[in-house]
Amino acid sequence: MVDRARKGRYTSLAITARDAGATHLELGFPFSDPIADGPILQEAADRALRHGTHWDDLRSAVRDTSTVLPTIVMSYANPLWTRGLARSLANLKEAGAAGLIVPDLSLEESPPWRRAARRAGLDLTLLAAPGSPLARIDALARASRGFLYLVSRYGTTGGGEISRSADLAPLVRSAHAAAPELPVYVGFGIRDRRTALRAMASGADGVIVASALESALARRPSTATVPRVLGPIASAVRTGGT
Amino acid sequence: MPSRYGPYGGAFVPETLVPALEELERTWKAARRDAGFRRELSRYSRSLGGRPTPLYFAERLSRRAGGAQIWLKREDLVHGGAHKFNNALGQGLLARRMGKPRLIAETGAGQHGVATAMIGAALGLRTEIYMGEVDMERQRPNVLRMRLLGAEVHPVTSGQRTLKDAINAALRDWISNVRTTHYLLGSAVGPHPFPAIVADFQSVIGREIAREAACLWGRPPDLAVACVGGGSNAIGTFHPLLRTRTELLGVEAGGPRGHPTGAASLARGRPGILHGTYSYVLQDRDGEIRDTASISAGLDYAGVGPEHAFLKDSGRARYVAVHDEDALRAFRWLSEDEGIIPALEPSHAIFAAVREARRRPASHRIVVTLSGRGDKDLEVVGRAVGA
């Protein structure tokens, strides 16, 4: 999560994440009403807003991290919409962002967003969920750019058990068949080696870690925290992926 | 039924909810065509809800205003004491049709929570209500009512701890339990199809107004007035009158005098995306949702239903904001002039109606939807007026 209190530390956080095995960095822009998020990311957003975090903090954070790792911005729809979609996305591209995740953007609402992202040169990643019918998974995979974000279970981000690999596998297979070049990454509830292995066993190409890292950083805001959380997950992805 | 009202509306939701919204739309469309469903809805409306509700000529209040006639659509007489019953019943029957054994709902003033708890009890569905901690404190009698009706009430402690935060909590619950749970959204907000469904079930208000007006006067009212938080009683009042010549006036909460926004999303907000719909929203430059203020918990919301946004832009309806102080004055007028203690929410509409009546001839007929009764507000009002 972008937080004004973290100013000046994004580059070193990105470097440690890269060294721990991360291939991309997701930077969240805090929103007052994050309906897809569990308590950890809700609190992180509240904290960031209390610290006076603004749009310009996001741009400068992206500038810092994008020299180290391809940086994907996660933002709810309203902050992007409110300053004009074309302008927001141009801002992010100019700061160096590679892609964008909008957790409250449905496939049905996505066409103007996909056009704007294409024009700005950003990959707009769509989310698929365990309840999505397979035909819908195919449509999502074909419309998604960068990767497909597969939500691991019914629930919000953070704690809780992820679905069984056997339940996720058909979704991953279907997405791979519809869009053979597009990697599928599993997120929501990936926090350690066990959950990462379980996600990878579905045939996914990678995992996304947010709450686990955010809560560890909230407890111990040092760069040493990053490899402690990401190391075991990255190694699970390497072994699970082969 | 449209998913958009001009540019407004839509469904901005996490993917997890999309299959449930599609199922809800399918079920509702099938139910509307099903004579059995319509019969059941009307039977419960009549024999459990007490519908139809009367139109009452507020003669002494009209005299106080000194101008047009003010008539009250008595939704305060509906079972539970508010119009919320109409939608809770309709959606409760849809939930049963979908085979979902559990209802969840958000509530601000507690009226929708009470209505959902009543319907949950009557239809044998487990019911859990999310309510902001601040609202639980200021609408205590309704918390007790919900619990007595067998519902579980979850205090919401995030954000400003009012209606907006209760909706967040309910949406998060729904994301986690969507296969077994129906989210019985209480206002004309949220992702499609909720605004259309809520307007449909609340339109009974406007239909009855039009019917009784035709009997009494041979024509529709000159002006219809209703308070707007999310806007369910207003959209229910307006919908059946859209194709008549009746002027439509929505009344938002202006909050305490001097507050920069109150809870007047249409008057002081700009278009944005909140709780799954594109409509007017009180927000800052970065698109963060602003804190709101209103003496009435039921109007204390930073967004508004997308159809109201459309009616505002198209000019078909006008929207004004009324301050807390003026709503309190109207609360006392109606109590003292007519012996009716209104809820604080429609007190805003009463004030605006009196102001309108003053400017109009005695031949004009103004209908105000009295969306709920005021028992729940006695403590708040007592404190405010030092009684």
XYZ file of C-alpha atoms in Angstrom:
629
model
C 0.000 0.000 0.000
C 1.231 3.437 -0.865
C 1.488 5.416 2.335
C 2.988 8.866 2.690
C 4.798 7.582 5.787
C 6.764 5.203 3.515
C 8.102 7.987 1.335
C 11.733 7.429 0.388
C 11.630 3.715 1.183
C 9.915 2.327 -1.906
C 13.110 1.725 -3.863
C 14.733 -0.297 -1.112
C 11.514 -2.243 -0.504
C 11.333 -3.045 -4.227
C 14.970 -4.149 -4.301
C 14.494 -6.520 -1.370
C 11.316 -7.860 -2.962
C 13.166 -8.494 -6.212
C 16.059 -10.144 -4.401
C 13.591 -12.355 -2.530
C 12.241 -13.626 -5.849
C 9.358 -11.283 -6.745
C 8.928 -10.676 -10.467
C 6.377 -7.845 -10.234
C 5.417 -5.307 -7.615
C 1.805 -4.406 -6.848
C 1.337 -0.931 -5.362
C -2.078 -0.268 -3.843
C -3.625 3.180 -3.814
C -5.625 3.609 -0.592
C -9.401 3.995 -0.962
C -11.837 4.980 1.768
C -14.283 2.146 0.978
C -12.399 -0.944 -0.183
C -15.207 -3.495 -0.404
C -13.051 -6.369 -1.671
C -10.541 -6.063 1.167
C -10.326 -7.783 4.504
C -9.277 -6.073 7.739
C -5.519 -5.922 7.019
C -5.763 -3.933 3.805
C -8.691 -1.883 5.141
C -6.560 -0.788 8.053
C -3.569 -0.146 5.797
C -5.738 2.090 3.603
C -7.173 3.946 6.605
C -3.684 4.484 7.959
C -2.396 5.747 4.617
C -5.313 8.174 4.283
C -4.789 9.426 7.823
C -1.157 10.087 6.874
C -2.468 12.331 4.089
C -1.594 10.039 1.182
C -2.587 11.556 -2.159
C -2.436 10.731 -5.853
C 0.985 12.358 -6.161
C 2.346 9.950 -3.545
C 1.263 7.092 -5.792
C 2.985 8.617 -8.799
C 6.231 9.144 -6.951
C 6.114 5.629 -5.464
C 5.617 4.162 -8.937
C 8.552 6.224 -10.179
C 10.722 4.721 -7.411
C 9.709 1.080 -7.794
C 9.338 0.815 -11.561
C 13.075 1.141 -12.101
C 13.496 -2.030 -10.023
C 10.488 -4.221 -10.896
C 7.581 -3.955 -13.340
C 5.003 -2.161 -11.213
C 1.277 -2.856 -11.257
C -1.029 -0.313 -9.644
C -4.035 -1.583 -7.705
C -6.784 1.005 -7.296
C -10.531 0.956 -6.814
C -12.484 2.459 -9.691
C -13.457 5.820 -8.220
C -10.021 7.416 -7.657
C -9.109 6.594 -11.270
C -12.449 7.677 -12.687
C -12.763 10.905 -10.757
C -9.794 12.678 -12.307
C -10.669 11.420 -15.782
C -9.764 7.926 -16.872
C -7.464 8.981 -19.718
C -5.623 11.420 -17.485
C -5.218 8.979 -14.554
C -3.861 6.247 -16.771
C -1.536 8.618 -18.638
C -0.245 9.778 -15.240
C 0.513 6.225 -14.183
C 2.142 5.299 -17.456
C 4.294 8.382 -17.331
C 5.387 7.441 -13.791
C 6.505 4.079 -15.166
C 3.642 1.729 -14.297
C 3.296 -1.418 -16.377
C -0.232 -2.403 -15.489
C -3.371 -1.852 -13.500
C -5.730 -3.894 -11.308
C -9.190 -2.518 -10.446
C -10.890 -4.885 -7.984
C -14.388 -3.421 -8.431
C -14.303 -3.388 -12.227
C -16.525 -6.100 -13.671
C -16.156 -7.536 -17.158
C -19.400 -5.765 -18.124
C -18.097 -2.340 -17.121
C -14.608 -2.923 -18.459
C -14.781 -1.976 -22.191
C -14.132 1.788 -21.827
C -11.443 1.028 -19.244
C -9.747 -1.481 -21.530
C -9.770 1.031 -24.388
C -8.303 3.732 -22.143
C -5.620 1.353 -20.850
C -4.698 0.274 -24.362
C -4.393 3.892 -25.415
C -2.223 4.690 -22.395
C -0.040 1.609 -22.954
C -0.978 -0.068 -19.656
C -1.970 -3.707 -19.130
C -5.407 -3.821 -17.515
C -5.654 -7.054 -15.559
C -9.111 -8.464 -14.850
C -10.079 -10.678 -11.933
C -11.740 -14.067 -12.110
C -13.363 -15.778 -9.124
C -14.146 -19.347 -8.035
C -17.851 -18.868 -8.841
C -17.261 -17.578 -12.351
C -18.764 -19.994 -14.909
C -16.145 -21.395 -17.287
C -17.524 -19.441 -20.249
C -17.029 -16.291 -18.232
C -13.481 -17.330 -17.277
C -12.724 -17.619 -20.990
C -14.106 -14.150 -21.700
C -12.168 -12.713 -18.757
C -8.935 -14.375 -19.891
C -9.337 -13.070 -23.421
C -10.048 -9.524 -22.195
C -7.339 -9.428 -19.541
C -3.836 -8.094 -20.249
C -0.563 -8.772 -18.418
C -2.014 -11.716 -16.521
C -5.329 -13.008 -15.192
C -5.858 -12.466 -11.471
C -7.594 -15.568 -10.128
C -9.243 -14.927 -6.751
C -8.473 -17.975 -4.613
C -11.795 -18.265 -2.768
C -15.119 -16.739 -1.770
C -14.047 -13.912 0.469
C -12.130 -10.686 0.857
C -8.350 -10.273 0.804
C -6.213 -11.598 3.657
C -6.678 -14.488 6.070
C -8.939 -17.486 5.559
C -8.439 -20.737 3.752
C -7.983 -20.758 -0.006
C -9.927 -23.124 -2.259
C -8.635 -26.641 -2.886
C -6.241 -26.951 -5.813
C -8.675 -29.355 -7.442
C -11.383 -26.662 -7.409
C -9.117 -24.025 -8.902
C -7.554 -26.276 -11.526
C -10.487 -26.286 -13.994
C -10.576 -22.480 -13.874
C -6.841 -22.257 -14.590
C -7.112 -24.821 -17.410
C -10.005 -22.951 -18.958
C -8.146 -19.621 -18.815
C -5.020 -21.188 -20.319
C -7.044 -22.687 -23.138
C -8.782 -19.390 -23.901
C -5.635 -17.273 -23.724
C -2.556 -19.534 -24.057
C -0.051 -16.684 -23.698
C -1.625 -15.163 -20.605
C -0.236 -16.243 -17.232
C -2.703 -16.936 -14.406
C -1.725 -15.717 -10.946
C -3.647 -16.691 -7.832
C -4.256 -14.134 -5.086
C -6.254 -13.614 -1.841
C -4.981 -15.518 1.196
C -1.518 -16.473 -0.116
C 0.653 -15.989 2.958
C 3.211 -18.808 3.276
C 4.803 -21.800 1.608
C 1.769 -24.019 2.170
C -0.800 -21.679 0.614
C 1.559 -20.880 -2.267
C 2.102 -24.588 -3.011
C -1.614 -25.188 -2.912
C -2.261 -22.340 -5.367
C 0.519 -23.531 -7.681
C -0.810 -27.089 -7.655
C -3.829 -25.804 -9.569
C -1.562 -25.226 -12.559
C -1.313 -21.479 -11.969
C 1.762 -19.589 -13.151
C 2.330 -17.569 -10.027
C 0.846 -16.038 -6.901
C 0.092 -12.558 -5.580
C 0.908 -11.606 -2.003
C -0.515 -8.431 -0.462
C -2.087 -8.721 2.983
C 0.622 -11.019 4.348
C 3.333 -8.562 3.382
C 1.333 -5.539 4.484
C 0.629 -6.943 7.945
C 4.242 -8.044 8.420
C 5.451 -4.589 7.388
C 2.950 -2.940 9.719
C 4.384 -4.952 12.606
C 8.038 -4.585 11.583
C 8.555 -1.897 8.985
C 12.116 -2.896 8.081
C 13.311 -4.150 4.697
C 14.359 -7.410 6.401
C 10.650 -8.214 6.711
C 10.259 -8.519 2.942
C 12.451 -11.601 2.312
C 11.113 -13.234 5.469
C 7.588 -13.182 3.988
C 8.395 -13.527 0.298
C 11.322 -15.972 0.425
C 9.375 -19.139 1.272
C 6.569 -18.170 -1.107
C 8.955 -17.510 -3.999
C 10.671 -20.833 -3.479
C 7.294 -22.588 -3.369
C 6.372 -20.933 -6.670
C 9.670 -22.105 -8.222
C 9.252 -25.700 -7.069
C 5.461 -25.785 -7.505
C 5.737 -24.370 -10.980
C 7.994 -27.068 -12.337
C -35.557 -2.689 -16.628
C -32.437 -0.727 -17.456
C -29.010 -1.296 -15.941
C -28.248 2.345 -16.758
C -30.083 5.597 -16.260
C -28.412 7.811 -18.819
C -24.740 7.522 -17.872
C -25.548 6.462 -14.290
C -25.908 3.056 -12.673
C -24.079 -0.065 -13.818
C -22.434 -2.765 -11.715
C -18.943 -1.969 -10.425
C -18.371 -5.018 -8.272
C -15.757 -7.659 -7.568
C -16.142 -10.616 -9.909
C -17.189 -12.879 -7.020
C -20.548 -11.080 -6.860
C -21.373 -11.092 -10.565
C -22.973 -14.568 -10.729
C -25.180 -13.690 -7.724
C -26.298 -10.400 -9.302
C -27.125 -12.236 -12.507
C -29.102 -14.864 -10.606
C -30.985 -12.131 -8.753
C -31.897 -10.350 -11.984
C -33.075 -13.573 -13.609
C -35.162 -14.520 -10.574
C -36.731 -11.099 -10.292
C -37.629 -10.916 -13.981
C -39.230 -14.349 -13.832
C -41.077 -13.450 -10.622
C -42.570 -10.283 -12.142
C -44.125 -12.367 -14.885
C -45.381 -14.980 -12.428
C -48.981 -14.391 -11.346
C -48.418 -16.607 -8.303
C -45.548 -14.421 -7.109
C -47.566 -11.249 -7.648
C -50.497 -12.699 -5.731
C -48.275 -13.674 -2.839
C -46.627 -10.235 -2.784
C -49.974 -8.510 -2.699
C -51.400 -10.869 -0.089
C -48.489 -10.226 2.297
C -48.588 -6.491 1.496
C -52.208 -6.335 2.499
C -52.527 -8.718 5.378
C -49.063 -8.450 6.939
C -48.070 -4.969 5.762
C -51.381 -3.166 6.131
C -51.424 -1.781 2.589
C -52.814 0.245 0.960
C -51.869 3.263 3.059
C -54.107 6.340 3.080
C -53.551 9.828 1.781
C -54.245 12.259 4.605
C -55.070 15.941 4.234
C -52.865 17.796 6.734
C -55.268 20.672 7.111
C -53.734 22.435 10.082
C -50.217 22.077 8.687
C -51.493 23.502 5.383
C -53.027 26.418 7.259
C -49.699 27.011 8.996
C -48.000 27.147 5.613
C -50.686 29.396 4.208
C -50.916 28.386 0.576
C -51.251 25.063 -1.178
C -52.814 21.964 0.391
C -50.393 19.485 1.947
C -51.373 15.813 1.814
C -49.435 13.030 3.493
C -48.855 9.591 1.992
C -48.956 7.592 5.195
C -46.089 5.116 4.777
C -45.522 5.554 8.512
C -48.567 3.321 8.933
C -47.000 0.373 7.127
C -46.122 -2.575 9.367
C -42.883 -1.792 11.167
C -43.449 1.939 10.842
C -41.792 2.712 7.517
C -41.903 2.154 3.767
C -38.938 -0.219 4.112
C -41.376 -3.113 4.488
C -42.338 -2.911 0.782
C -38.862 -3.728 -0.501
C -37.897 -6.113 2.305
C -41.000 -8.193 1.551
C -40.357 -8.272 -2.189
C -36.711 -9.211 -1.893
C -37.433 -11.668 0.925
C -39.783 -13.519 -1.412
C -37.090 -13.449 -4.123
C -34.542 -14.888 -1.668
C -36.900 -17.713 -0.849
C -37.465 -18.324 -4.556
C -33.677 -18.546 -5.038
C -33.463 -21.028 -2.168
C -31.157 -18.822 -0.118
C -31.721 -19.520 3.575
C -29.884 -16.484 4.954
C -30.570 -12.749 4.646
C -28.112 -9.968 5.380
C -28.848 -6.262 5.306
C -27.305 -2.918 6.105
C -29.244 -0.355 8.054
C -28.815 3.314 8.898
C -31.804 4.454 10.911
C -32.634 0.841 11.650
C -35.917 0.942 9.717
C -34.619 -1.273 6.943
C -33.000 -3.559 9.497
C -36.309 -3.890 11.332
C -38.185 -4.532 8.078
C -35.679 -7.208 7.043
C -35.825 -8.815 10.480
C -39.643 -8.918 10.296
C -39.614 -10.472 6.853
C -36.869 -12.894 7.848
C -39.038 -14.019 10.765
C -42.215 -14.229 8.678
C -40.559 -16.241 5.898
C -38.338 -18.345 8.179
C -35.020 -16.994 6.893
C -32.003 -16.449 9.136
C -31.275 -12.711 9.321
C -28.161 -10.735 10.170
C -27.989 -6.951 10.113
C -24.973 -4.667 9.800
C -25.301 -1.312 11.520
C -22.725 1.389 12.208
C -21.859 1.802 15.878
C -22.797 5.484 15.781
C -26.207 4.616 14.351
C -26.747 1.832 16.914
C -26.267 4.437 19.586
C -28.594 7.031 18.073
C -31.341 4.602 17.012
C -31.288 2.293 20.013
C -34.981 1.330 20.008
C -34.581 -0.182 16.546
C -31.589 -2.265 17.620
C -33.722 -3.791 20.349
C -36.579 -4.388 17.905
C -34.291 -6.203 15.443
C -32.968 -8.442 18.201
C -36.475 -9.206 19.468
C -37.438 -10.170 15.924
C -34.703 -12.786 16.005
C -32.075 -11.031 13.933
C -28.431 -10.814 14.829
C -27.108 -7.224 14.778
C -23.428 -6.745 13.962
C -21.930 -3.410 15.020
C -19.735 -1.890 12.315
C -16.704 -0.124 13.710
C -14.869 0.912 10.557
C -14.841 4.335 8.883
C -17.370 6.837 10.127
C -19.420 3.979 11.641
C -22.627 4.945 9.829
C -24.651 3.725 6.840
C -21.852 3.762 4.261
C -19.683 1.577 6.465
C -22.587 -0.782 7.164
C -22.981 -1.261 3.390
C -19.241 -2.009 3.107
C -19.538 -4.643 5.819
C -22.628 -6.215 4.256
C -20.953 -6.362 0.832
C -17.911 -8.067 2.361
C -20.128 -10.612 4.093
C -21.912 -11.221 0.797
C -18.626 -11.764 -1.048
C -17.764 -14.468 1.484
C -21.184 -16.157 1.675
C -22.728 -15.416 -1.671
C -23.806 -18.991 -2.369
C -26.115 -19.233 0.632
C -26.990 -15.623 1.340
C -29.132 -12.932 -0.212
C -28.034 -9.373 0.417
C -31.306 -7.563 0.984
C -30.142 -4.071 0.050
C -32.522 -1.501 1.457
C -32.097 1.541 -0.693
C -32.213 2.342 -4.400
C -28.407 2.205 -4.558
C -25.783 -0.469 -5.191
C -24.987 -2.417 -8.342
C -27.560 -3.333 -10.955
C -30.142 -4.863 -10.523
C -30.646 -3.468 -7.003
C -31.703 0.095 -7.925
C -34.268 -1.265 -10.392
C -35.582 -3.933 -7.996
C -35.906 -1.513 -5.083
C -37.682 1.034 -7.312
C -40.007 -1.715 -8.522
C -41.025 -2.867 -5.037
C -41.323 0.703 -3.715
C -43.367 1.917 -6.676
C -46.453 0.722 -4.840
C -46.221 4.092 -3.027
C -46.562 6.175 -6.183
C -49.149 3.845 -7.711
C -51.388 4.247 -4.687
C -50.886 8.022 -4.738
C -51.855 8.189 -8.401
C -54.894 5.975 -7.867
C -56.188 7.873 -4.849
C -55.484 11.241 -6.456
C -57.548 10.166 -9.440
C -60.445 9.236 -7.117
C -60.218 12.359 -4.955
C -59.363 15.032 -7.498
C -59.624 13.447 -10.891
C -56.000 14.270 -11.595
C -52.500 13.656 -10.225
C -51.024 15.933 -7.539
C -49.296 19.158 -8.585
C -46.185 18.352 -6.594
C -44.786 15.197 -4.958
C -42.161 15.589 -2.247
C -40.010 12.877 -0.660
C -36.786 12.733 1.318
C -33.691 11.247 -0.328
C -30.855 9.400 1.395
C -30.171 6.548 -0.991
C -33.588 7.468 -2.323
C -35.887 4.436 -2.063
C -39.077 6.093 -0.840
C -38.515 8.963 -3.266
C -37.993 6.732 -6.279
C -41.046 4.704 -5.259
C -43.064 7.910 -5.058
C -41.714 9.373 -8.309
C -41.678 6.347 -10.608
C -45.418 6.005 -11.277
C -45.693 9.804 -11.589
C -42.880 10.238 -14.126
C -45.249 10.317 -17.082
C -47.708 12.716 -15.439
C -47.364 16.481 -15.074
C -46.656 16.222 -11.352
C -43.580 18.186 -10.313
C -41.124 16.043 -8.361
C -39.043 17.329 -5.471
C -36.419 15.268 -3.649
C -35.167 16.518 -0.302
C -31.673 15.674 0.886
C -30.151 16.162 4.318
C -28.179 19.400 4.489
C -26.713 18.472 7.874
C -26.162 21.028 10.622
C -26.137 24.596 9.350
C -22.570 25.488 8.354
C -21.483 21.935 7.524
C -19.828 21.947 4.081
C -21.730 18.983 2.631
C -24.215 17.505 5.099
C -25.288 14.366 3.286
C -26.515 16.128 0.146
C -24.875 14.057 -2.591
C -26.975 15.486 -5.425
C -26.700 19.101 -4.302
C -23.048 19.058 -3.296
C -21.424 15.977 -4.803
C -20.196 15.047 -8.243
C -20.435 11.871 -10.300
C -18.397 8.943 -9.023
C -18.458 5.225 -8.249
C -19.517 4.084 -4.797
C -20.928 0.726 -3.688
C -21.120 -0.624 -7.197
C -22.983 2.191 -8.888
C -22.104 5.322 -10.827
C -23.999 8.274 -9.398
C -23.497 11.512 -7.484
C -21.063 11.050 -4.615
C -19.636 13.292 -1.917
C -15.920 12.900 -2.525
C -12.651 14.775 -2.362
C -10.289 15.614 -5.200
C -8.674 12.159 -5.058
C -12.016 10.357 -5.212
C -11.945 9.409 -1.522
C -15.463 9.368 -0.073
C -16.095 12.251 2.300
C -17.523 12.099 5.794
C -21.162 13.146 5.956
C -23.316 14.696 8.649
C -27.043 14.556 9.316
C -29.291 14.373 12.350
C -31.144 11.569 10.558
C -29.241 8.313 10.340
C -31.348 7.211 7.387
C -30.249 10.094 5.157
C -26.642 10.156 6.366
C -25.057 8.681 3.223
C -22.432 9.972 0.779
C -24.063 8.492 -2.322
C -27.509 8.390 -3.884
C -29.433 6.105 -6.216
C -28.376 6.357 -9.869
C -31.889 7.038 -11.131
C -32.039 10.171 -8.982
C -28.781 11.328 -10.582
C -30.428 10.885 -13.957
C -33.656 12.633 -12.920
C -31.619 15.549 -11.596
C -29.553 15.950 -14.773
C -32.590 15.581 -17.012
C -34.474 18.180 -14.989
C -37.460 15.873 -14.459
C -37.003 16.111 -10.687
C -35.554 18.887 -8.548
C -33.482 18.259 -5.452
C -32.942 20.560 -2.492
C -31.161 20.192 0.848
C -32.772 20.919 4.213
C -30.702 21.537 7.353
C -31.010 19.606 10.612
C -32.488 22.615 12.378
C -35.274 22.995 9.832
C -36.041 19.271 9.842
C -36.456 19.521 13.617
C -38.859 22.437 13.199
C -40.927 20.421 10.745
C -40.845 17.453 13.136
C -42.516 19.623 15.770
C -44.983 21.203 13.334
C -46.324 17.856 12.247
C -46.456 16.553 15.804
C -48.282 19.612 17.132
C -50.493 20.404 14.140
C -51.547 16.910 13.131
C -50.788 14.611 16.046
C -48.373 12.626 13.897
C -44.819 12.117 15.097
C -42.744 11.714 11.940
C -39.324 10.138 11.583
C -36.503 12.641 11.185
C -35.953 11.534 7.580
C -39.349 12.628 6.185
C -39.246 15.687 8.480
C -36.817 17.059 5.902
C -39.466 16.550 3.227
C -42.177 18.113 5.405
C -40.098 21.270 5.801
C -39.524 21.537 2.067
C -43.229 20.932 1.403
C -44.275 23.715 3.765
C -41.841 26.063 2.053
C -43.269 25.082 -1.339
C -46.859 25.419 -0.120
C -46.230 29.025 0.890
C -45.413 29.939 -2.685
C -48.391 28.209 -4.236
C -52.120 28.875 -4.531
C -54.654 27.078 -2.309
C -55.805 25.056 -5.305
C -52.422 23.261 -5.563
C -52.099 19.836 -4.018
C -48.773 18.731 -2.620
C -48.269 15.098 -1.629
C -45.458 14.399 0.823
C -44.399 10.828 1.385
C -44.266 10.391 5.130
C -41.824 7.518 4.871
C -41.706 6.548 8.527
C -42.846 7.266 12.048
C -40.687 8.918 14.661
C -40.687 6.610 17.684
C -37.068 5.697 16.996
C -36.041 9.364 17.064
C -37.528 10.481 20.380
C -34.177 10.416 22.163
C -32.342 12.317 19.426
C -35.069 14.927 19.159
C -35.409 15.236 22.922
C -31.702 15.953 23.174
C -31.769 18.423 20.274
C -34.714 20.466 21.524
C -33.828 20.094 25.199
C -37.163 18.468 26.016
